[in-house]
Amino acid sequence: MQLPAIESLRKRASRLFVCATIAYGSAGCHDSSSGGPNTAATTASPPPPPVVPSEPATHGYFSGGVDIGPSNYYGEALLTVDGLVRIYLAGPFGAYDSAGSRQFTGRLEFVAGQARGAGIVLKQECQTAGTTAVCRAEPAEISITTATRSLLAGRITMANNGEVWSFQMGWPTATYLEPATFELAAGQYSEELVGLAIDAVINVDSNGRLYFQSAHSGCVGNGTLTPHLDGTFNVYDVTLLVENCASGYEATNGEFEGLATRTIGDWDWGDWLVISLSTPDGAPTPQAFVMWGSRI
C-alpha cells in the first residue's frame, strides 16, 4: 500500500462526503452530488423500476459509495453514451486496498425505461508484488434504478455467488460535458494510484500518444488516447502496452484496453486523468487496474 495512493483516495473521498451531506435528495453540490446512507445488499435481484427521468444522465462520470452487505466502499463509474460501463471499487473510504479493489466492465442497454446489462468483474493488480488475489473474470449483471446527475443508483450482481454491489453515485465535476480533444488530454500527470506506475509521470502528447516509465516497477507503458465516438463527451478510448516490468510485476506485461476521462473540479477535487483498463477478451490471465494521474 503506497502512501500517495492513500492520500489521493482520502482527498477524493473527503470531498465526496461533504457533497453527500449537502446533496442527497436535493439539488447538488456545485457540479455534483452523491451517495446516500448505507443500504445492506441482498442476494435478490428483482426487476428494476423505470429509470427516473428528471435530470437524465444515462451516461457520464460519477463517484460515490458502493455497499456490499454492511460494508461501504468508495467507487467511481464511467458510462458512455453508447452503453459502455466501467465501475471501479477502490476500497473502504479513506483507504486504498490494491489487492481487494475490483473493476466491473460491461455494457448497458436502456430499453422502455429499463436499464440492464452484463459484463465481468476483475480483480485489480492481481499479479503485482505483495498481492495474493486470484486473477479471473467473474460474470455479472448490472441494473440501474435511478439515472440522474444527482443520483446514479443500481446494483451489480455476481452470477456465481450472488454477491450484490449496491451503488449510489453523483457527478463530481462537469468536465464530462466538455468535448474530448487531443488538446484537453495532452499534458503531464503524476501517477498516484496503481503500483506498477506509482512513481511515474504519464506523458500524453498532442496526438494522444501516452508514455510512462516507472523506476519502482521497471514497467514501461506505451499507448494511445483517442476521443470516443465523435468526441462530443469527455471520454477517450485507450490502448496500452505494458513491457519491461521487473520481478514482482512481470505478470502485468501485456496489452490492455479501456476508457479514460479528464476530471477538473473545484474545492479539493483537483485536475485528473482517470484511466480504467483491463485485458482484452480471451486474455489468458484476465486482470485490470485504474490509473489516477494528477495534472502537473
PDB file of C-alpha atoms in Angstrom:
ATOM      1  CA  MET A   1       0.000   0.000   0.000  1.00  0.00           C
ATOM      2  CA  GLN A   2       1.603   3.239  -1.171  1.00  0.00           C
ATOM      3  CA  LEU A   3       1.202   6.470   0.819  1.00  0.00           C
ATOM      4  CA  PRO A   4       0.465   8.671  -2.232  1.00  0.00           C
ATOM      5  CA  ALA A   5      -2.433   6.389  -3.166  1.00  0.00           C
ATOM      6  CA  ILE A   6      -3.910   6.566   0.336  1.00  0.00           C
ATOM      7  CA  GLU A   7      -3.685  10.357   0.447  1.00  0.00           C
ATOM      8  CA  SER A   8      -5.218  10.693  -3.024  1.00  0.00           C
ATOM      9  CA  LEU A   9      -8.132   8.474  -2.075  1.00  0.00           C
ATOM     10  CA  ARG A  10      -8.673  10.373   1.179  1.00  0.00           C
ATOM     11  CA  LYS A  11      -8.698  13.635  -0.731  1.00  0.00           C
ATOM     12  CA  ARG A  12     -11.283  12.445  -3.234  1.00  0.00           C
ATOM     13  CA  ALA A  13     -13.422  10.644  -0.629  1.00  0.00           C
ATOM     14  CA  SER A  14     -13.343  13.635   1.719  1.00  0.00           C
ATOM     15  CA  ARG A  15     -14.874  15.908  -0.886  1.00  0.00           C
ATOM     16  CA  LEU A  16     -17.421  13.253  -1.726  1.00  0.00           C
ATOM     17  CA  PHE A  17     -18.612  13.066   1.898  1.00  0.00           C
ATOM     18  CA  VAL A  18     -19.066  16.855   2.061  1.00  0.00           C
ATOM     19  CA  CYS A  19     -21.154  16.847  -1.098  1.00  0.00           C
ATOM     20  CA  ALA A  20     -23.194  13.856   0.010  1.00  0.00           C
ATOM     21  CA  THR A  21     -24.318  15.541   3.232  1.00  0.00           C
ATOM     22  CA  ILE A  22     -25.485  18.588   1.257  1.00  0.00           C
ATOM     23  CA  ALA A  23     -26.836  16.941  -1.846  1.00  0.00           C
ATOM     24  CA  TYR A  24     -28.561  13.661  -1.172  1.00  0.00           C
ATOM     25  CA  GLY A  25     -32.147  14.226  -2.132  1.00  0.00           C
ATOM     26  CA  SER A  26     -31.544  17.881  -3.052  1.00  0.00           C
ATOM     27  CA  ALA A  27     -30.171  19.982  -5.873  1.00  0.00           C
ATOM     28  CA  GLY A  28     -26.487  19.064  -5.604  1.00  0.00           C
ATOM     29  CA  CYS A  29     -23.099  20.292  -4.503  1.00  0.00           C
ATOM     30  CA  HIS A  30     -21.957  22.784  -7.127  1.00  0.00           C
ATOM     31  CA  ASP A  31     -21.407  20.431 -10.086  1.00  0.00           C
ATOM     32  CA  SER A  32     -22.095  17.274  -8.127  1.00  0.00           C
ATOM     33  CA  SER A  33     -23.856  15.246  -5.510  1.00  0.00           C
ATOM     34  CA  SER A  34     -23.649  11.689  -4.413  1.00  0.00           C
ATOM     35  CA  GLY A  35     -24.158   8.939  -2.014  1.00  0.00           C
ATOM     36  CA  GLY A  36     -26.908   8.245   0.402  1.00  0.00           C
ATOM     37  CA  PRO A  37     -27.000   6.104   3.505  1.00  0.00           C
ATOM     38  CA  ASN A  38     -25.517   2.636   3.637  1.00  0.00           C
ATOM     39  CA  THR A  39     -28.003   0.089   2.396  1.00  0.00           C
ATOM     40  CA  ALA A  40     -27.452  -3.576   3.183  1.00  0.00           C
ATOM     41  CA  ALA A  41     -27.286  -5.502  -0.068  1.00  0.00           C
ATOM     42  CA  THR A  42     -29.258  -8.669  -0.605  1.00  0.00           C
ATOM     43  CA  THR A  43     -28.769 -11.563  -2.971  1.00  0.00           C
ATOM     44  CA  ALA A  44     -32.216 -10.998  -4.527  1.00  0.00           C
ATOM     45  CA  SER A  45     -32.246  -9.300  -7.926  1.00  0.00           C
ATOM     46  CA  PRO A  46     -35.799  -8.132  -8.746  1.00  0.00           C
ATOM     47  CA  PRO A  47     -36.521  -6.277 -11.975  1.00  0.00           C
ATOM     48  CA  PRO A  48     -35.514  -2.617 -11.594  1.00  0.00           C
ATOM     49  CA  PRO A  49     -38.219   0.085 -11.646  1.00  0.00           C
ATOM     50  CA  PRO A  50     -38.274   2.542 -14.547  1.00  0.00           C
ATOM     51  CA  VAL A  51     -35.365   4.967 -14.675  1.00  0.00           C
ATOM     52  CA  VAL A  52     -36.203   8.338 -13.097  1.00  0.00           C
ATOM     53  CA  PRO A  53     -36.482  10.841 -15.985  1.00  0.00           C
ATOM     54  CA  SER A  54     -35.592  14.075 -14.132  1.00  0.00           C
ATOM     55  CA  GLU A  55     -32.057  15.396 -14.753  1.00  0.00           C
ATOM     56  CA  PRO A  56     -31.422  12.448 -17.097  1.00  0.00           C
ATOM     57  CA  ALA A  57     -27.881  11.111 -17.062  1.00  0.00           C
ATOM     58  CA  THR A  58     -27.788   7.697 -18.669  1.00  0.00           C
ATOM     59  CA  HIS A  59     -24.112   8.336 -19.305  1.00  0.00           C
ATOM     60  CA  GLY A  60     -21.404  10.334 -17.539  1.00  0.00           C
ATOM     61  CA  TYR A  61     -18.629  10.196 -14.976  1.00  0.00           C
ATOM     62  CA  PHE A  62     -19.749   9.501 -11.398  1.00  0.00           C
ATOM     63  CA  SER A  63     -18.284   8.924  -7.942  1.00  0.00           C
ATOM     64  CA  GLY A  64     -19.825   7.768  -4.687  1.00  0.00           C
ATOM     65  CA  GLY A  65     -20.466   4.807  -2.437  1.00  0.00           C
ATOM     66  CA  VAL A  66     -20.709   1.079  -3.098  1.00  0.00           C
ATOM     67  CA  ASP A  67     -22.327  -1.119  -0.446  1.00  0.00           C
ATOM     68  CA  ILE A  68     -21.523  -4.830  -0.207  1.00  0.00           C
ATOM     69  CA  GLY A  69     -23.569  -6.161   2.662  1.00  0.00           C
ATOM     70  CA  PRO A  70     -22.898  -3.909   5.685  1.00  0.00           C
ATOM     71  CA  SER A  71     -19.600  -2.580   4.295  1.00  0.00           C
ATOM     72  CA  ASN A  72     -19.289   0.695   2.370  1.00  0.00           C
ATOM     73  CA  TYR A  73     -16.602   1.366  -0.242  1.00  0.00           C
ATOM     74  CA  TYR A  74     -15.517   4.219  -2.479  1.00  0.00           C
ATOM     75  CA  GLY A  75     -16.314   3.785  -6.152  1.00  0.00           C
ATOM     76  CA  GLU A  76     -16.202   5.572  -9.492  1.00  0.00           C
ATOM     77  CA  ALA A  77     -18.133   4.906 -12.689  1.00  0.00           C
ATOM     78  CA  LEU A  78     -17.774   5.902 -16.329  1.00  0.00           C
ATOM     79  CA  LEU A  79     -20.773   5.249 -18.597  1.00  0.00           C
ATOM     80  CA  THR A  80     -20.570   6.167 -22.282  1.00  0.00           C
ATOM     81  CA  VAL A  81     -23.380   7.416 -24.498  1.00  0.00           C
ATOM     82  CA  ASP A  82     -23.326   4.113 -26.426  1.00  0.00           C
ATOM     83  CA  GLY A  83     -23.617   1.966 -23.290  1.00  0.00           C
ATOM     84  CA  LEU A  84     -20.070   1.005 -22.287  1.00  0.00           C
ATOM     85  CA  VAL A  85     -19.636   0.785 -18.499  1.00  0.00           C
ATOM     86  CA  ARG A  86     -16.607   0.828 -16.207  1.00  0.00           C
ATOM     87  CA  ILE A  87     -17.262   0.781 -12.436  1.00  0.00           C
ATOM     88  CA  TYR A  88     -14.280   0.829 -10.093  1.00  0.00           C
ATOM     89  CA  LEU A  89     -14.407  -0.373  -6.475  1.00  0.00           C
ATOM     90  CA  ALA A  90     -11.349   1.094  -4.712  1.00  0.00           C
ATOM     91  CA  GLY A  91     -11.654   0.061  -1.075  1.00  0.00           C
ATOM     92  CA  PRO A  92     -13.080   1.451   2.184  1.00  0.00           C
ATOM     93  CA  PHE A  93     -13.415   5.250   2.240  1.00  0.00           C
ATOM     94  CA  GLY A  94     -10.015   6.740   3.030  1.00  0.00           C
ATOM     95  CA  ALA A  95      -8.006   3.544   2.425  1.00  0.00           C
ATOM     96  CA  TYR A  96      -6.909   2.085  -0.910  1.00  0.00           C
ATOM     97  CA  ASP A  97      -6.873  -1.724  -0.995  1.00  0.00           C
ATOM     98  CA  SER A  98      -4.805  -2.776  -4.019  1.00  0.00           C
ATOM     99  CA  ALA A  99      -5.485  -6.495  -3.536  1.00  0.00           C
ATOM    100  CA  GLY A 100      -9.195  -6.063  -2.774  1.00  0.00           C
ATOM    101  CA  SER A 101     -10.082  -3.441  -5.377  1.00  0.00           C
ATOM    102  CA  ARG A 102     -12.147  -4.614  -8.337  1.00  0.00           C
ATOM    103  CA  GLN A 103     -13.480  -3.347 -11.641  1.00  0.00           C
ATOM    104  CA  PHE A 104     -16.719  -4.094 -13.499  1.00  0.00           C
ATOM    105  CA  THR A 105     -16.575  -3.771 -17.264  1.00  0.00           C
ATOM    106  CA  GLY A 106     -19.598  -4.363 -19.453  1.00  0.00           C
ATOM    107  CA  ARG A 107     -22.384  -2.822 -21.494  1.00  0.00           C
ATOM    108  CA  LEU A 108     -25.766  -1.286 -20.604  1.00  0.00           C
ATOM    109  CA  GLU A 109     -28.957  -1.012 -22.627  1.00  0.00           C
ATOM    110  CA  PHE A 110     -31.756   1.449 -21.840  1.00  0.00           C
ATOM    111  CA  VAL A 111     -34.992   0.000 -23.237  1.00  0.00           C
ATOM    112  CA  ALA A 112     -38.533   1.109 -22.355  1.00  0.00           C
ATOM    113  CA  GLY A 113     -37.408   2.810 -19.170  1.00  0.00           C
ATOM    114  CA  GLN A 114     -35.394  -0.176 -18.020  1.00  0.00           C
ATOM    115  CA  ALA A 115     -31.618  -0.236 -17.732  1.00  0.00           C
ATOM    116  CA  ARG A 116     -29.898  -3.598 -17.730  1.00  0.00           C
ATOM    117  CA  GLY A 117     -26.642  -5.077 -18.882  1.00  0.00           C
ATOM    118  CA  ALA A 118     -23.965  -7.690 -18.374  1.00  0.00           C
ATOM    119  CA  GLY A 119     -20.229  -7.885 -18.055  1.00  0.00           C
ATOM    120  CA  ILE A 120     -17.419  -9.205 -15.896  1.00  0.00           C
ATOM    121  CA  VAL A 121     -15.749  -8.265 -12.621  1.00  0.00           C
ATOM    122  CA  LEU A 122     -11.947  -8.378 -12.499  1.00  0.00           C
ATOM    123  CA  LYS A 123      -9.557  -8.220  -9.579  1.00  0.00           C
ATOM    124  CA  GLN A 124      -7.237  -5.209  -9.742  1.00  0.00           C
ATOM    125  CA  GLU A 125      -3.465  -5.610  -9.654  1.00  0.00           C
ATOM    126  CA  CYS A 126      -3.994  -9.311  -9.038  1.00  0.00           C
ATOM    127  CA  GLN A 127      -0.480 -10.328 -10.066  1.00  0.00           C
ATOM    128  CA  THR A 128       1.639  -7.451  -8.789  1.00  0.00           C
ATOM    129  CA  ALA A 129       4.106  -7.521  -5.911  1.00  0.00           C
ATOM    130  CA  GLY A 130       2.683  -8.204  -2.464  1.00  0.00           C
ATOM    131  CA  THR A 131      -0.791  -9.326  -3.555  1.00  0.00           C
ATOM    132  CA  THR A 132      -2.372 -12.775  -3.376  1.00  0.00           C
ATOM    133  CA  ALA A 133      -5.580 -12.075  -5.297  1.00  0.00           C
ATOM    134  CA  VAL A 134      -6.561 -14.669  -7.901  1.00  0.00           C
ATOM    135  CA  CYS A 135      -6.856 -13.404 -11.480  1.00  0.00           C
ATOM    136  CA  ARG A 136     -10.154 -14.475 -13.006  1.00  0.00           C
ATOM    137  CA  ALA A 137     -13.183 -12.973 -14.709  1.00  0.00           C
ATOM    138  CA  GLU A 138     -16.427 -13.194 -12.727  1.00  0.00           C
ATOM    139  CA  PRO A 139     -19.597 -12.875 -14.849  1.00  0.00           C
ATOM    140  CA  ALA A 140     -22.040 -10.303 -13.501  1.00  0.00           C
ATOM    141  CA  GLU A 141     -25.247  -8.450 -14.328  1.00  0.00           C
ATOM    142  CA  ILE A 142     -25.930  -4.746 -13.826  1.00  0.00           C
ATOM    143  CA  SER A 143     -29.193  -2.842 -13.435  1.00  0.00           C
ATOM    144  CA  ILE A 144     -29.795   0.888 -12.984  1.00  0.00           C
ATOM    145  CA  THR A 145     -32.741   2.090 -10.878  1.00  0.00           C
ATOM    146  CA  THR A 146     -32.074   5.846 -10.955  1.00  0.00           C
ATOM    147  CA  ALA A 147     -30.126   7.705 -13.636  1.00  0.00           C
ATOM    148  CA  THR A 148     -29.714  11.431 -12.997  1.00  0.00           C
ATOM    149  CA  ARG A 149     -26.727  13.692 -12.400  1.00  0.00           C
ATOM    150  CA  SER A 150     -27.716  13.920  -8.739  1.00  0.00           C
ATOM    151  CA  LEU A 151     -28.023  10.182  -8.261  1.00  0.00           C
ATOM    152  CA  LEU A 152     -26.896   7.170 -10.255  1.00  0.00           C
ATOM    153  CA  ALA A 153     -28.169   4.171  -8.301  1.00  0.00           C
ATOM    154  CA  GLY A 154     -28.322   0.488  -9.080  1.00  0.00           C
ATOM    155  CA  ARG A 155     -26.767  -2.864  -8.404  1.00  0.00           C
ATOM    156  CA  ILE A 156     -24.241  -5.313  -9.789  1.00  0.00           C
ATOM    157  CA  THR A 157     -24.992  -8.986  -9.094  1.00  0.00           C
ATOM    158  CA  MET A 158     -22.344 -11.695  -9.394  1.00  0.00           C
ATOM    159  CA  ALA A 159     -23.586 -14.691 -11.348  1.00  0.00           C
ATOM    160  CA  ASN A 160     -21.565 -17.311  -9.458  1.00  0.00           C
ATOM    161  CA  ASN A 161     -22.143 -16.453  -5.791  1.00  0.00           C
ATOM    162  CA  GLY A 162     -24.988 -13.928  -5.808  1.00  0.00           C
ATOM    163  CA  GLU A 163     -22.896 -11.169  -4.204  1.00  0.00           C
ATOM    164  CA  VAL A 164     -24.521  -7.771  -4.751  1.00  0.00           C
ATOM    165  CA  TRP A 165     -22.898  -4.346  -5.063  1.00  0.00           C
ATOM    166  CA  SER A 166     -25.419  -1.594  -4.370  1.00  0.00           C
ATOM    167  CA  PHE A 167     -24.086   1.733  -5.643  1.00  0.00           C
ATOM    168  CA  GLN A 168     -25.147   5.372  -5.184  1.00  0.00           C
ATOM    169  CA  MET A 169     -23.121   7.977  -7.070  1.00  0.00           C
ATOM    170  CA  GLY A 170     -23.284  11.513  -8.412  1.00  0.00           C
ATOM    171  CA  TRP A 171     -21.327  13.821 -10.736  1.00  0.00           C
ATOM    172  CA  PRO A 172     -18.125  15.057  -9.053  1.00  0.00           C
ATOM    173  CA  THR A 173     -17.306  17.520 -11.865  1.00  0.00           C
ATOM    174  CA  ALA A 174     -18.914  18.861 -15.032  1.00  0.00           C
ATOM    175  CA  THR A 175     -15.854  18.200 -17.217  1.00  0.00           C
ATOM    176  CA  TYR A 176     -17.600  15.175 -18.747  1.00  0.00           C
ATOM    177  CA  LEU A 177     -19.817  17.567 -20.744  1.00  0.00           C
ATOM    178  CA  GLU A 178     -16.812  19.120 -22.500  1.00  0.00           C
ATOM    179  CA  PRO A 179     -15.694  17.613 -25.833  1.00  0.00           C
ATOM    180  CA  ALA A 180     -12.908  15.037 -25.834  1.00  0.00           C
ATOM    181  CA  THR A 181      -9.963  16.563 -27.692  1.00  0.00           C
ATOM    182  CA  PHE A 182      -6.282  15.783 -28.018  1.00  0.00           C
ATOM    183  CA  GLU A 183      -5.590  19.273 -26.664  1.00  0.00           C
ATOM    184  CA  LEU A 184      -7.532  18.605 -23.451  1.00  0.00           C
ATOM    185  CA  ALA A 185      -5.893  15.200 -22.953  1.00  0.00           C
ATOM    186  CA  ALA A 186      -2.345  16.371 -23.597  1.00  0.00           C
ATOM    187  CA  GLY A 187      -0.033  17.081 -20.681  1.00  0.00           C
ATOM    188  CA  GLN A 188       1.967  15.508 -17.870  1.00  0.00           C
ATOM    189  CA  TYR A 189       0.339  13.647 -14.989  1.00  0.00           C
ATOM    190  CA  SER A 190       1.844  12.267 -11.802  1.00  0.00           C
ATOM    191  CA  GLU A 191       0.522   8.733 -11.242  1.00  0.00           C
ATOM    192  CA  GLU A 192      -0.819   8.402  -7.693  1.00  0.00           C
ATOM    193  CA  LEU A 193      -2.606   5.048  -7.535  1.00  0.00           C
ATOM    194  CA  VAL A 194      -1.520   1.975  -9.453  1.00  0.00           C
ATOM    195  CA  GLY A 195       1.549   0.142  -8.109  1.00  0.00           C
ATOM    196  CA  LEU A 196       3.102  -0.589 -11.490  1.00  0.00           C
ATOM    197  CA  ALA A 197       3.451   3.154 -12.167  1.00  0.00           C
ATOM    198  CA  ILE A 198       3.221   4.757  -8.729  1.00  0.00           C
ATOM    199  CA  ASP A 199       6.274   6.992  -9.153  1.00  0.00           C
ATOM    200  CA  ALA A 200       5.917   7.606 -12.879  1.00  0.00           C
ATOM    201  CA  VAL A 201       4.966  10.663 -14.899  1.00  0.00           C
ATOM    202  CA  ILE A 202       2.374   9.903 -17.557  1.00  0.00           C
ATOM    203  CA  ASN A 203       3.089  11.890 -20.713  1.00  0.00           C
ATOM    204  CA  VAL A 204       0.295  12.441 -23.250  1.00  0.00           C
ATOM    205  CA  ASP A 205       1.315  14.332 -26.394  1.00  0.00           C
ATOM    206  CA  SER A 206      -0.776  16.419 -28.788  1.00  0.00           C
ATOM    207  CA  ASN A 207      -1.579  13.338 -30.895  1.00  0.00           C
ATOM    208  CA  GLY A 208      -2.849  11.304 -27.954  1.00  0.00           C
ATOM    209  CA  ARG A 209       0.259   9.154 -27.580  1.00  0.00           C
ATOM    210  CA  LEU A 210       0.750   8.025 -23.984  1.00  0.00           C
ATOM    211  CA  TYR A 211       4.037   7.055 -22.338  1.00  0.00           C
ATOM    212  CA  PHE A 212       5.331   6.322 -18.831  1.00  0.00           C
ATOM    213  CA  GLN A 213       8.307   4.577 -17.237  1.00  0.00           C
ATOM    214  CA  SER A 214       8.416   3.575 -13.563  1.00  0.00           C
ATOM    215  CA  ALA A 215      11.686   3.392 -11.633  1.00  0.00           C
ATOM    216  CA  HIS A 216       9.834   1.465  -8.911  1.00  0.00           C
ATOM    217  CA  SER A 217       8.466  -1.397 -11.007  1.00  0.00           C
ATOM    218  CA  GLY A 218      10.541  -1.089 -14.172  1.00  0.00           C
ATOM    219  CA  CYS A 219       7.315  -1.069 -16.172  1.00  0.00           C
ATOM    220  CA  VAL A 220       7.211   0.915 -19.396  1.00  0.00           C
ATOM    221  CA  GLY A 221       3.856   1.877 -20.875  1.00  0.00           C
ATOM    222  CA  ASN A 222       3.146   2.943 -24.456  1.00  0.00           C
ATOM    223  CA  GLY A 223      -0.378   3.624 -25.645  1.00  0.00           C
ATOM    224  CA  THR A 224      -2.941   5.933 -27.178  1.00  0.00           C
ATOM    225  CA  LEU A 225      -5.893   8.069 -26.091  1.00  0.00           C
ATOM    226  CA  THR A 226      -8.468   8.624 -28.833  1.00  0.00           C
ATOM    227  CA  PRO A 227     -11.746  10.560 -28.470  1.00  0.00           C
ATOM    228  CA  HIS A 228     -14.597   8.073 -28.053  1.00  0.00           C
ATOM    229  CA  LEU A 229     -17.048   8.052 -30.992  1.00  0.00           C
ATOM    230  CA  ASP A 230     -17.281  11.667 -32.278  1.00  0.00           C
ATOM    231  CA  GLY A 231     -15.769  13.162 -29.130  1.00  0.00           C
ATOM    232  CA  THR A 232     -18.935  15.003 -28.058  1.00  0.00           C
ATOM    233  CA  PHE A 233     -18.359  13.958 -24.444  1.00  0.00           C
ATOM    234  CA  ASN A 234     -15.138  13.820 -22.443  1.00  0.00           C
ATOM    235  CA  VAL A 235     -14.371  10.120 -22.913  1.00  0.00           C
ATOM    236  CA  TYR A 236     -11.343   8.548 -24.587  1.00  0.00           C
ATOM    237  CA  ASP A 237     -10.726   5.048 -25.893  1.00  0.00           C
ATOM    238  CA  VAL A 238      -7.426   3.801 -24.517  1.00  0.00           C
ATOM    239  CA  THR A 239      -4.945   1.153 -25.610  1.00  0.00           C
ATOM    240  CA  LEU A 240      -1.841   0.405 -23.550  1.00  0.00           C
ATOM    241  CA  LEU A 241       1.092  -1.972 -23.935  1.00  0.00           C
ATOM    242  CA  VAL A 242       2.979  -2.624 -20.678  1.00  0.00           C
ATOM    243  CA  GLU A 243       6.528  -4.027 -21.022  1.00  0.00           C
ATOM    244  CA  ASN A 244       9.797  -4.480 -19.143  1.00  0.00           C
ATOM    245  CA  CYS A 245       8.206  -4.942 -15.686  1.00  0.00           C
ATOM    246  CA  ALA A 246      10.662  -6.163 -13.034  1.00  0.00           C
ATOM    247  CA  SER A 247      10.277  -9.160 -10.723  1.00  0.00           C
ATOM    248  CA  GLY A 248       7.028  -8.939  -8.793  1.00  0.00           C
ATOM    249  CA  TYR A 249       5.338  -7.018 -11.588  1.00  0.00           C
ATOM    250  CA  GLU A 250       6.289  -9.083 -14.636  1.00  0.00           C
ATOM    251  CA  ALA A 251       2.837 -10.689 -14.912  1.00  0.00           C
ATOM    252  CA  THR A 252       1.447  -7.259 -15.778  1.00  0.00           C
ATOM    253  CA  ASN A 253       3.391  -7.185 -19.046  1.00  0.00           C
ATOM    254  CA  GLY A 254       0.916  -7.271 -21.897  1.00  0.00           C
ATOM    255  CA  GLU A 255      -1.894  -5.465 -23.682  1.00  0.00           C
ATOM    256  CA  PHE A 256      -4.701  -3.526 -22.014  1.00  0.00           C
ATOM    257  CA  GLU A 257      -7.676  -1.531 -23.260  1.00  0.00           C
ATOM    258  CA  GLY A 258     -10.287   0.689 -21.687  1.00  0.00           C
ATOM    259  CA  LEU A 259     -11.671   4.191 -21.205  1.00  0.00           C
ATOM    260  CA  ALA A 260     -10.364   7.476 -19.825  1.00  0.00           C
ATOM    261  CA  THR A 261     -11.743  10.864 -18.846  1.00  0.00           C
ATOM    262  CA  ARG A 262     -10.400  14.211 -17.641  1.00  0.00           C
ATOM    263  CA  THR A 263     -11.909  15.487 -14.375  1.00  0.00           C
ATOM    264  CA  ILE A 264     -11.305  19.119 -13.499  1.00  0.00           C
ATOM    265  CA  GLY A 265     -13.190  20.174 -10.372  1.00  0.00           C
ATOM    266  CA  ASP A 266     -13.492  22.742  -7.650  1.00  0.00           C
ATOM    267  CA  TRP A 267     -12.550  22.546  -3.943  1.00  0.00           C
ATOM    268  CA  ASP A 268     -10.158  19.649  -3.314  1.00  0.00           C
ATOM    269  CA  TRP A 269     -11.133  17.520  -6.309  1.00  0.00           C
ATOM    270  CA  GLY A 270      -8.220  18.707  -8.414  1.00  0.00           C
ATOM    271  CA  ASP A 271      -7.283  18.079 -12.025  1.00  0.00           C
ATOM    272  CA  TRP A 272      -7.002  14.418 -13.004  1.00  0.00           C
ATOM    273  CA  LEU A 273      -6.645  12.000 -15.871  1.00  0.00           C
ATOM    274  CA  VAL A 274      -8.525   8.825 -14.870  1.00  0.00           C
ATOM    275  CA  ILE A 275      -7.872   5.675 -16.928  1.00  0.00           C
ATOM    276  CA  SER A 276      -9.741   2.385 -16.400  1.00  0.00           C
ATOM    277  CA  LEU A 277      -8.024  -0.570 -18.076  1.00  0.00           C
ATOM    278  CA  SER A 278      -8.415  -4.316 -18.424  1.00  0.00           C
ATOM    279  CA  THR A 279      -7.040  -7.130 -20.546  1.00  0.00           C
ATOM    280  CA  PRO A 280      -8.841  -7.837 -23.843  1.00  0.00           C
ATOM    281  CA  ASP A 281     -11.434 -10.606 -24.062  1.00  0.00           C
ATOM    282  CA  GLY A 282      -9.797 -14.025 -24.143  1.00  0.00           C
ATOM    283  CA  ALA A 283      -6.602 -12.988 -22.364  1.00  0.00           C
ATOM    284  CA  PRO A 284      -5.041 -15.990 -20.559  1.00  0.00           C
ATOM    285  CA  THR A 285      -4.717 -14.002 -17.312  1.00  0.00           C
ATOM    286  CA  PRO A 286      -7.611 -11.526 -17.035  1.00  0.00           C
ATOM    287  CA  GLN A 287      -6.758  -8.518 -14.888  1.00  0.00           C
ATOM    288  CA  ALA A 288      -7.473  -4.819 -14.540  1.00  0.00           C
ATOM    289  CA  PHE A 289      -6.209  -1.603 -12.995  1.00  0.00           C
ATOM    290  CA  VAL A 290      -7.112   2.082 -12.724  1.00  0.00           C
ATOM    291  CA  MET A 291      -4.655   4.964 -13.115  1.00  0.00           C
ATOM    292  CA  TRP A 292      -5.136   8.320 -11.377  1.00  0.00           C
ATOM    293  CA  GLY A 293      -2.861  10.883 -12.981  1.00  0.00           C
ATOM    294  CA  SER A 294      -2.727  14.252 -11.187  1.00  0.00           C
ATOM    295  CA  ARG A 295      -2.025  17.099 -13.629  1.00  0.00           C
ATOM    296  CA  ILE A 296       1.443  18.572 -13.147  1.00  0.00           C
TER     297      ILE A 296
END
